[in-house]
Tab-separated table of N, CA and C in Angstrom:
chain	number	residue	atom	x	y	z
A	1386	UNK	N	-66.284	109.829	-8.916
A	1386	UNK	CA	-67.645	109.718	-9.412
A	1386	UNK	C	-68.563	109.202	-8.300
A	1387	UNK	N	-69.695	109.312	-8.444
A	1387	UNK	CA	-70.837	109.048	-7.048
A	1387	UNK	C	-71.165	108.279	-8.047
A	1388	UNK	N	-71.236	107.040	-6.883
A	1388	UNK	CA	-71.942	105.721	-6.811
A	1388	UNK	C	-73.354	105.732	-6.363
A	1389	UNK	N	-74.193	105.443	-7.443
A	1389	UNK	CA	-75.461	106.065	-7.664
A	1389	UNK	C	-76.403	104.792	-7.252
A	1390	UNK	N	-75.853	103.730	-7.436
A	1390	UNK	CA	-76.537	102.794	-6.430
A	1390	UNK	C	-76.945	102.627	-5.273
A	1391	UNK	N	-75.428	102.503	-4.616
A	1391	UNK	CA	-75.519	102.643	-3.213
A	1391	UNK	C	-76.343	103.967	-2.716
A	1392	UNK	N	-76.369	104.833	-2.796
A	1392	UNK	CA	-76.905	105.993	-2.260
A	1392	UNK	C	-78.569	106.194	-2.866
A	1393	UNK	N	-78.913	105.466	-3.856
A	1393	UNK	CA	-80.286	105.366	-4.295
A	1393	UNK	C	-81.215	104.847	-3.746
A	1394	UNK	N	-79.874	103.134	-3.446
A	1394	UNK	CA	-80.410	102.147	-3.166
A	1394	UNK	C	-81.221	102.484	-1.260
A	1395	UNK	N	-79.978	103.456	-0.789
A	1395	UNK	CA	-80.003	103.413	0.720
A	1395	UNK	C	-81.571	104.518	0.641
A	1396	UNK	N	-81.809	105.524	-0.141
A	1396	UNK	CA	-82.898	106.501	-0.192
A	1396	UNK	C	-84.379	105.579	-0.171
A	1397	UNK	N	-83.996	104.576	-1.519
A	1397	UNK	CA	-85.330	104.472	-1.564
A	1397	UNK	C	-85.804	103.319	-0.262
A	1398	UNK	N	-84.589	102.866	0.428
A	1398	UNK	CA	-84.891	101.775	1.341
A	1398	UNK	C	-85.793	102.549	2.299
A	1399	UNK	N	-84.966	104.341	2.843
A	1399	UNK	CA	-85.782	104.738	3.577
A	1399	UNK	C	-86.789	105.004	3.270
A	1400	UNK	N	-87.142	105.360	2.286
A	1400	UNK	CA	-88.828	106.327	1.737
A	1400	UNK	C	-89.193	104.730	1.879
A	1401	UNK	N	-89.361	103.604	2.020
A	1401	UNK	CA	-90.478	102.415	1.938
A	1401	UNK	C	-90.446	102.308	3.098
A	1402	UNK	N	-89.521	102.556	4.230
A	1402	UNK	CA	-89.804	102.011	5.572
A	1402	UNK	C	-90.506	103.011	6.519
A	1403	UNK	N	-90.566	104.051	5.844
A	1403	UNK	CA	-90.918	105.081	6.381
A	1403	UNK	C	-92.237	105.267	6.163
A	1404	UNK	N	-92.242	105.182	4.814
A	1404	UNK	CA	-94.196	104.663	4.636
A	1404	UNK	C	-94.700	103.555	5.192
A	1405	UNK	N	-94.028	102.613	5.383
A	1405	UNK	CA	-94.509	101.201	6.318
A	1405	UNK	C	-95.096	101.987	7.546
A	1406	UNK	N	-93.961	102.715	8.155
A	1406	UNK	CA	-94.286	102.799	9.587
A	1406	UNK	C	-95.770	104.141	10.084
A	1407	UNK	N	-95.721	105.259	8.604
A	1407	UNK	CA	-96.837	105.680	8.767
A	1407	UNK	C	-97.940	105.028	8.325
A	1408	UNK	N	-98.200	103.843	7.318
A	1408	UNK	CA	-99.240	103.234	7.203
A	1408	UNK	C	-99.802	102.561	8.432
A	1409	UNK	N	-98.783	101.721	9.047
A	1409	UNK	CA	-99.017	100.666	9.913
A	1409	UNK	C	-99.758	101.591	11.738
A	1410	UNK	N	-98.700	103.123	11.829
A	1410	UNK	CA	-99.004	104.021	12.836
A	1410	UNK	C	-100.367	104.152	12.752
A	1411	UNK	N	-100.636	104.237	11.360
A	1411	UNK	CA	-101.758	105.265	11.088
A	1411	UNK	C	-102.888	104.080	11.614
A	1412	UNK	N	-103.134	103.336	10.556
A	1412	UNK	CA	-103.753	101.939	11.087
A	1412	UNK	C	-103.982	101.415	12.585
A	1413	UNK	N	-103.156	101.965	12.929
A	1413	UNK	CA	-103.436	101.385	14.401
A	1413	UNK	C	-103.563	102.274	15.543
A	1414	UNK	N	-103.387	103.419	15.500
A	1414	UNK	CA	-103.570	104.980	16.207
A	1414	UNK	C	-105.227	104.784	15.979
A	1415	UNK	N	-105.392	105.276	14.701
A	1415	UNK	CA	-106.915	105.843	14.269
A	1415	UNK	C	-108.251	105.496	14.806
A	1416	UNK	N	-108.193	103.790	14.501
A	1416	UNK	CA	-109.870	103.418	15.264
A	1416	UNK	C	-109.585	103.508	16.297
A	1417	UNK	N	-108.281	102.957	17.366
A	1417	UNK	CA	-108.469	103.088	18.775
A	1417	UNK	C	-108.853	104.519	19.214
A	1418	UNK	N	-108.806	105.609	18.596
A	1418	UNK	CA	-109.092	106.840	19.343
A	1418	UNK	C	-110.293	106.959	18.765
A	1419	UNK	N	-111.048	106.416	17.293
A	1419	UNK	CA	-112.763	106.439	17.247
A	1419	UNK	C	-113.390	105.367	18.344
A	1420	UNK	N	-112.554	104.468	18.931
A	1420	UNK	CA	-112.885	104.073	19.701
A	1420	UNK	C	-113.251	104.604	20.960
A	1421	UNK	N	-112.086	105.657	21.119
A	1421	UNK	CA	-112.658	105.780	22.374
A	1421	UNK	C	-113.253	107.204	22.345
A	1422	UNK	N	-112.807	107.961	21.625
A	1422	UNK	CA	-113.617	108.978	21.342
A	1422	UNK	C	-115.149	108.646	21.552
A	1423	UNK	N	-116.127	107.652	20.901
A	1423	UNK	CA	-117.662	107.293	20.339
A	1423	UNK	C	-118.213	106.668	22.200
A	1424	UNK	N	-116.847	105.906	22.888
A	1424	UNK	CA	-117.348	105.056	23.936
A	1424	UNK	C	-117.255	105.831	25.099
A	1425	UNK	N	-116.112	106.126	24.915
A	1425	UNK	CA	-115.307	106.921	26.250
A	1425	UNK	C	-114.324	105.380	27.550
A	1426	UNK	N	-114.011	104.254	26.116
A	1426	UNK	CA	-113.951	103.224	27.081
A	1426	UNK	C	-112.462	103.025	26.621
A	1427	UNK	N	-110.959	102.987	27.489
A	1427	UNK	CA	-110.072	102.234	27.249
A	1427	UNK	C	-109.498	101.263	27.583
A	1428	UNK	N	-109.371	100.903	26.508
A	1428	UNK	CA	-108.816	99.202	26.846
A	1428	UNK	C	-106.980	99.051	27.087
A	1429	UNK	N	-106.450	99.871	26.944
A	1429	UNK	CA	-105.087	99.941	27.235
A	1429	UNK	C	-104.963	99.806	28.506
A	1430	UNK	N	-105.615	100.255	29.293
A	1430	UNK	CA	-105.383	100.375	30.729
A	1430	UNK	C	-106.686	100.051	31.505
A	1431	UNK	N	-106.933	98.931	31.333
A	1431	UNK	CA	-108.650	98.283	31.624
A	1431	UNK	C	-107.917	97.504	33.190
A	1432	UNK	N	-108.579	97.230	33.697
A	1432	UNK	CA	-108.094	96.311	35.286
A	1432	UNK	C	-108.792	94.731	34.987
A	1433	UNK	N	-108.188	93.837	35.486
A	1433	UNK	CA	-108.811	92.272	36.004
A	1433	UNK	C	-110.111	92.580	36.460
A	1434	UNK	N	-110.683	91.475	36.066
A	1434	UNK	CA	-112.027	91.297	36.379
A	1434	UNK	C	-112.364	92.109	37.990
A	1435	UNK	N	-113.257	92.577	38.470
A	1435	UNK	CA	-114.223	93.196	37.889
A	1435	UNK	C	-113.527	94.355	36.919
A	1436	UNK	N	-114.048	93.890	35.215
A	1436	UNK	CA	-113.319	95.005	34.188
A	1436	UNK	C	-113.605	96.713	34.028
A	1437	UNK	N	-112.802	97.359	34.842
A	1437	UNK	CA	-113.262	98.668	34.751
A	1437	UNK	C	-112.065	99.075	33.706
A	1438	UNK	N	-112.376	100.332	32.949
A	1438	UNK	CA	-111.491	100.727	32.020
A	1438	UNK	C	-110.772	102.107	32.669
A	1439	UNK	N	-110.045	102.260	32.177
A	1439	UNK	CA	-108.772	103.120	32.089
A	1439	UNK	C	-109.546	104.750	31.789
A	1440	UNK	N	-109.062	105.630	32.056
A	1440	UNK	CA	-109.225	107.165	31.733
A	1440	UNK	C	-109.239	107.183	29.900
A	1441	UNK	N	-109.807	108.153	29.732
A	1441	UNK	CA	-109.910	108.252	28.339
A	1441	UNK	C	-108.538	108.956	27.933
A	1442	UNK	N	-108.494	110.053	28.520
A	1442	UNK	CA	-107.400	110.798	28.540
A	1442	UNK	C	-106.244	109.648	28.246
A	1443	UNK	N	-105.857	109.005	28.994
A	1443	UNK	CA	-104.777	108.188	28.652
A	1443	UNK	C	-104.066	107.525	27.360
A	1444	UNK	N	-105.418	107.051	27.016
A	1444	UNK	CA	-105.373	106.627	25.449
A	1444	UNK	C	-105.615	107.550	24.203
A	1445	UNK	N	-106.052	109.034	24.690
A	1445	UNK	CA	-106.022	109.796	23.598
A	1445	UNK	C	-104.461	110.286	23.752
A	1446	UNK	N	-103.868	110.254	24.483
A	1446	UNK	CA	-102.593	110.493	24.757
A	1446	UNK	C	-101.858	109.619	23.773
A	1447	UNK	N	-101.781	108.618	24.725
A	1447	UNK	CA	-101.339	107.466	23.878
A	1447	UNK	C	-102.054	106.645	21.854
A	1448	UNK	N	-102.833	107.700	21.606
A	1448	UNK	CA	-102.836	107.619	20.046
A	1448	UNK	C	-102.494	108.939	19.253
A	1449	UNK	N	-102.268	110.128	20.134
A	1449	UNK	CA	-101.819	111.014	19.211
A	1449	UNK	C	-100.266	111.507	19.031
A	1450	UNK	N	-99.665	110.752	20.153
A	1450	UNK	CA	-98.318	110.730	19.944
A	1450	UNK	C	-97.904	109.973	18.788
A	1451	UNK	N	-98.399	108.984	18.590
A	1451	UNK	CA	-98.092	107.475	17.658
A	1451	UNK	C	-98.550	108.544	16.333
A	1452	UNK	N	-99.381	108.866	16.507
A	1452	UNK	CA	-99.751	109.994	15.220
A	1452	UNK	C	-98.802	111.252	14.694
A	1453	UNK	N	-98.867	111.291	15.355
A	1453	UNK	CA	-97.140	112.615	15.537
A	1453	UNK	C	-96.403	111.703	15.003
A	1454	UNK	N	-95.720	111.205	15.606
A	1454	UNK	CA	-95.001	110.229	15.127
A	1454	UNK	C	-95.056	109.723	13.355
A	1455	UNK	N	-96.390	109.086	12.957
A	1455	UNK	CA	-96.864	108.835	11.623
A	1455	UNK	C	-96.248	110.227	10.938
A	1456	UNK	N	-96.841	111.180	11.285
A	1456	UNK	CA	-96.245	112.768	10.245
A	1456	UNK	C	-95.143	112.916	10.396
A	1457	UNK	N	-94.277	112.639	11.570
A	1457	UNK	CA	-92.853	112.658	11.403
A	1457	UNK	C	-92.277	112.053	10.171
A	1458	UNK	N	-92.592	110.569	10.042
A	1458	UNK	CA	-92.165	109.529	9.293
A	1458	UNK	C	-92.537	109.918	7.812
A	1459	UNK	N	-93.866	110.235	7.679
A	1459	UNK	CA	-94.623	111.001	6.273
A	1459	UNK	C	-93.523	112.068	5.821
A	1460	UNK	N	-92.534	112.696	6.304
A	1460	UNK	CA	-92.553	114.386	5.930
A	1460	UNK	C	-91.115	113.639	6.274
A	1461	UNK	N	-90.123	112.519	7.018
A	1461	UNK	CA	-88.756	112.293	6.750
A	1461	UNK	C	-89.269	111.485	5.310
A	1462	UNK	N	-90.433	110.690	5.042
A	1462	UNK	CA	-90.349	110.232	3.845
A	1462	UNK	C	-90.254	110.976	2.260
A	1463	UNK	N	-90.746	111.740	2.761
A	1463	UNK	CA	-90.728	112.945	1.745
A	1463	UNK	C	-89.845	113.602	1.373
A	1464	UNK	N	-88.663	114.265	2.704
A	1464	UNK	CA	-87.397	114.457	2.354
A	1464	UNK	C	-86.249	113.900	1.910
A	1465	UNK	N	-86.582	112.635	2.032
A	1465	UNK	CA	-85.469	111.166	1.520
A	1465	UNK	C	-86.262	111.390	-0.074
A	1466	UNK	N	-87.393	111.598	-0.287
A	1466	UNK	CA	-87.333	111.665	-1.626
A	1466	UNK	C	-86.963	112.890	-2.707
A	1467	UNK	N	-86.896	113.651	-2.104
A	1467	UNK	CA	-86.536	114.792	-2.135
A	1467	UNK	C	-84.857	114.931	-2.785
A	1468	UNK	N	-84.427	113.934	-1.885
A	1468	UNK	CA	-83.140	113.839	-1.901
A	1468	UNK	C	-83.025	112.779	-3.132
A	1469	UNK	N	-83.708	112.076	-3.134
A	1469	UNK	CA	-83.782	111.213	-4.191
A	1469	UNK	C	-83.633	111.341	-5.169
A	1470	UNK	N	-84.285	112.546	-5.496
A	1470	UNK	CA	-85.061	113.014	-6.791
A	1470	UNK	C	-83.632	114.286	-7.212
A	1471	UNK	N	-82.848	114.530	-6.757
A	1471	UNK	CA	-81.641	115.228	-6.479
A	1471	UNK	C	-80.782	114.810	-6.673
A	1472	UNK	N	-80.628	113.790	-6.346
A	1472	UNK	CA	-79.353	112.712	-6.781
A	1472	UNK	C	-79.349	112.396	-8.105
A	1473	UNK	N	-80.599	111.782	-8.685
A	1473	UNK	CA	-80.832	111.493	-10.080
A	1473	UNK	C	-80.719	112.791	-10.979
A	1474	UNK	N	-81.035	113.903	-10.420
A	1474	UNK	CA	-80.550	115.033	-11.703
A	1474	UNK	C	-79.086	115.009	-11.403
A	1475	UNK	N	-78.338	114.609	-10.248
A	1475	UNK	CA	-77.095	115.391	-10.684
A	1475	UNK	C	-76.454	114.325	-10.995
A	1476	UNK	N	-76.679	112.704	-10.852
A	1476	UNK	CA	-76.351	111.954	-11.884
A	1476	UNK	C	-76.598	112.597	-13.360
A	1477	UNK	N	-77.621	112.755	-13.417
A	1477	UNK	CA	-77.874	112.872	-15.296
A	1477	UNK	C	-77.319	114.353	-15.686
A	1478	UNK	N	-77.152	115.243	-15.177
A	1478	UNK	CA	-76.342	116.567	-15.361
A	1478	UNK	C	-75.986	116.843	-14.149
A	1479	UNK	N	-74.834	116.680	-14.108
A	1479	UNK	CA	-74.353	117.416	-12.628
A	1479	UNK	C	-73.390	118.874	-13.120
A	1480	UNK	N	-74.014	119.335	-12.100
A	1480	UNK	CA	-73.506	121.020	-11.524
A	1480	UNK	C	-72.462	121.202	-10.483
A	1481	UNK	N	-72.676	120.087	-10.071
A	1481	UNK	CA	-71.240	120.409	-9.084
A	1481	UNK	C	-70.431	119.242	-9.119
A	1482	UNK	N	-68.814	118.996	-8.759
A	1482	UNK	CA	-68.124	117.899	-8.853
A	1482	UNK	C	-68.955	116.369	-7.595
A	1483	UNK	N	-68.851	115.626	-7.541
A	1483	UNK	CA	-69.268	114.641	-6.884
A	1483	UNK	C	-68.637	114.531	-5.363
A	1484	UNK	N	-67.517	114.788	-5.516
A	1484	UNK	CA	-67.165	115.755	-3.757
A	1484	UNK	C	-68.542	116.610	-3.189
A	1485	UNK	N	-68.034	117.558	-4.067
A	1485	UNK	CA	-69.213	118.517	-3.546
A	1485	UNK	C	-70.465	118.678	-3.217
A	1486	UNK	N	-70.696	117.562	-3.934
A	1486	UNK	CA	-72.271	116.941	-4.171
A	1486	UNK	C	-72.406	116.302	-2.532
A	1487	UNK	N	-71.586	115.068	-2.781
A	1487	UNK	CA	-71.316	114.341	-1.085
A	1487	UNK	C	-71.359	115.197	0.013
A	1488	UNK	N	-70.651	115.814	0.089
A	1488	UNK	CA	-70.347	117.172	1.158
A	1488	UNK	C	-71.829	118.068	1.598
A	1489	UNK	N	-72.337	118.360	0.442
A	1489	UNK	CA	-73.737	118.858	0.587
A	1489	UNK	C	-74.404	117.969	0.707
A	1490	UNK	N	-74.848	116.769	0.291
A	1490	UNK	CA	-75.790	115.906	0.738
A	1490	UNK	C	-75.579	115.094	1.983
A	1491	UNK	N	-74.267	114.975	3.041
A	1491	UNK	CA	-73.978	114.945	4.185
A	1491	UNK	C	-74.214	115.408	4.810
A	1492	UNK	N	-74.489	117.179	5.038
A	1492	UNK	CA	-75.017	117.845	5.705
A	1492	UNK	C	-76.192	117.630	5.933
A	1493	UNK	N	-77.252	117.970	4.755
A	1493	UNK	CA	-78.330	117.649	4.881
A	1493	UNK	C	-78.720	116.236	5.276
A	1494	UNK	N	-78.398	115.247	5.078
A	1494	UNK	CA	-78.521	113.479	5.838
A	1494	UNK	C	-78.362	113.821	7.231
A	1495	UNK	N	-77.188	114.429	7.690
A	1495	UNK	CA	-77.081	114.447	9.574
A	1495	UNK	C	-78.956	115.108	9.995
A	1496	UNK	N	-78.694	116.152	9.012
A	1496	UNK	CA	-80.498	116.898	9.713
A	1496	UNK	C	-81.217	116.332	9.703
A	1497	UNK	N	-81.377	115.423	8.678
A	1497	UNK	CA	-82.438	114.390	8.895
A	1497	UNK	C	-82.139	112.877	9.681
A	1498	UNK	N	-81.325	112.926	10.224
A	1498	UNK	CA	-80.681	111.273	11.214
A	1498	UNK	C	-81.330	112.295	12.314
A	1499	UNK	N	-80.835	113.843	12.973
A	1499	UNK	CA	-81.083	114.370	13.890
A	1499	UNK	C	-82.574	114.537	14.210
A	1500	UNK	N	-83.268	114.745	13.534
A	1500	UNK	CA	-84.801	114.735	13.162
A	1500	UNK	C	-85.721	113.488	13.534
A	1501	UNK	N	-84.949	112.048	12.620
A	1501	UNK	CA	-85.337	110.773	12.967
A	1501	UNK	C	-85.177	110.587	14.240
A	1502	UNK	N	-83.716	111.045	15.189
A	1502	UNK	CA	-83.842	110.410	16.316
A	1502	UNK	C	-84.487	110.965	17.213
A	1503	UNK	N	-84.788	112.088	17.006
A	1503	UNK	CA	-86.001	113.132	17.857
A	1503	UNK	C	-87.446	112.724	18.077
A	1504	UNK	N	-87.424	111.699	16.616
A	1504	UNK	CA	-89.245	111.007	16.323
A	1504	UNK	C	-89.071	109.564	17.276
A	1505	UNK	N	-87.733	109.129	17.314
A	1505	UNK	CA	-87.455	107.747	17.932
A	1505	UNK	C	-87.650	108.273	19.642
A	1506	UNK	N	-86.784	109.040	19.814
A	1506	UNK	CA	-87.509	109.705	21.354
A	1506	UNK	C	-88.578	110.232	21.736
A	1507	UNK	N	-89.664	110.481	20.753
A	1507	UNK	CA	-90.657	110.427	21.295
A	1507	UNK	C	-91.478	109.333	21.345
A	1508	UNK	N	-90.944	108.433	20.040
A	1508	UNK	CA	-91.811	106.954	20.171
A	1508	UNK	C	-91.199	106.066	21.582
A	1509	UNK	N	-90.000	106.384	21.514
A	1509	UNK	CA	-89.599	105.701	23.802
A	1509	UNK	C	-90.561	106.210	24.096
A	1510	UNK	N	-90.997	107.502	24.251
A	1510	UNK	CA	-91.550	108.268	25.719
A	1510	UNK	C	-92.722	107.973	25.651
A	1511	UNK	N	-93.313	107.787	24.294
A	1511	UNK	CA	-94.611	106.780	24.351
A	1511	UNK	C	-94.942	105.389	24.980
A	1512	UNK	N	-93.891	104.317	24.833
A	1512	UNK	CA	-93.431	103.628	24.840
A	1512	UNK	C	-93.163	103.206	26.902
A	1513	UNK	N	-93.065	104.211	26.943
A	1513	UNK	CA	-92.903	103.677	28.606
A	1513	UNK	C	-94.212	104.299	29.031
């Protein structure tokens, strides 16, 4: 029988952390690029007094990756619920034995670990 906890419990952990991280992306991507979009001034890469600022380019760089990133996290959050919402029907009527169930929902989990760590390598490459 599938243990409907554990595997609920682990779904819905991801769908909340995953919205954390696009709320918090989003939040903090957004004004810096109305920022610099309106000024043309960045502060990421500003120099010691005398304060000259950084290329614009740089920081639109550096907020639309983090944004990418946010839709990554939006759309793995979505598929963890997805999965969510999958689990609970075949708890309440299941169609296939609970092996089988596992077996298929393993597959699909690696695509999405493979996916996550693709969004984690681009948040490094931001990152340096």
């Amino acid at each position: 029988m599938l243990r409907p906890m554990k595997l609920e419990g682990a779904l819905k952990l991801y769908i909340a952390l995953y919205f954390v991280a696009f709320i918090l992306t989003f939040l903090t991507s957004v004004p810096m690029l109305f920022h610099v979009a309106e000024k043309g001034e960045c502060l990421l890469f500003a120099t010691p007094p005398p304060i000259r600022y950084g290329s614009a380019g740089g920081c639109v760089v550096s907020g639309v990756l983090p944004l990418v990133a946010a839709l990554c996290a939006f759309l793995l959050g979505f598929f963890n619920w997805l999965h969510l919402r999958k689990t609970q029907e075949h708890i309440k009527l299941p169609e296939m034995t609970s092996d089988e169930f596992r077996l298929q929902f393993k597959k699909k989990f690696w695509k999405i670990i493979i996916f996550h760590s693709v969004v984690l390598g681009l948040i490094g490459v931001n990152a340096i």
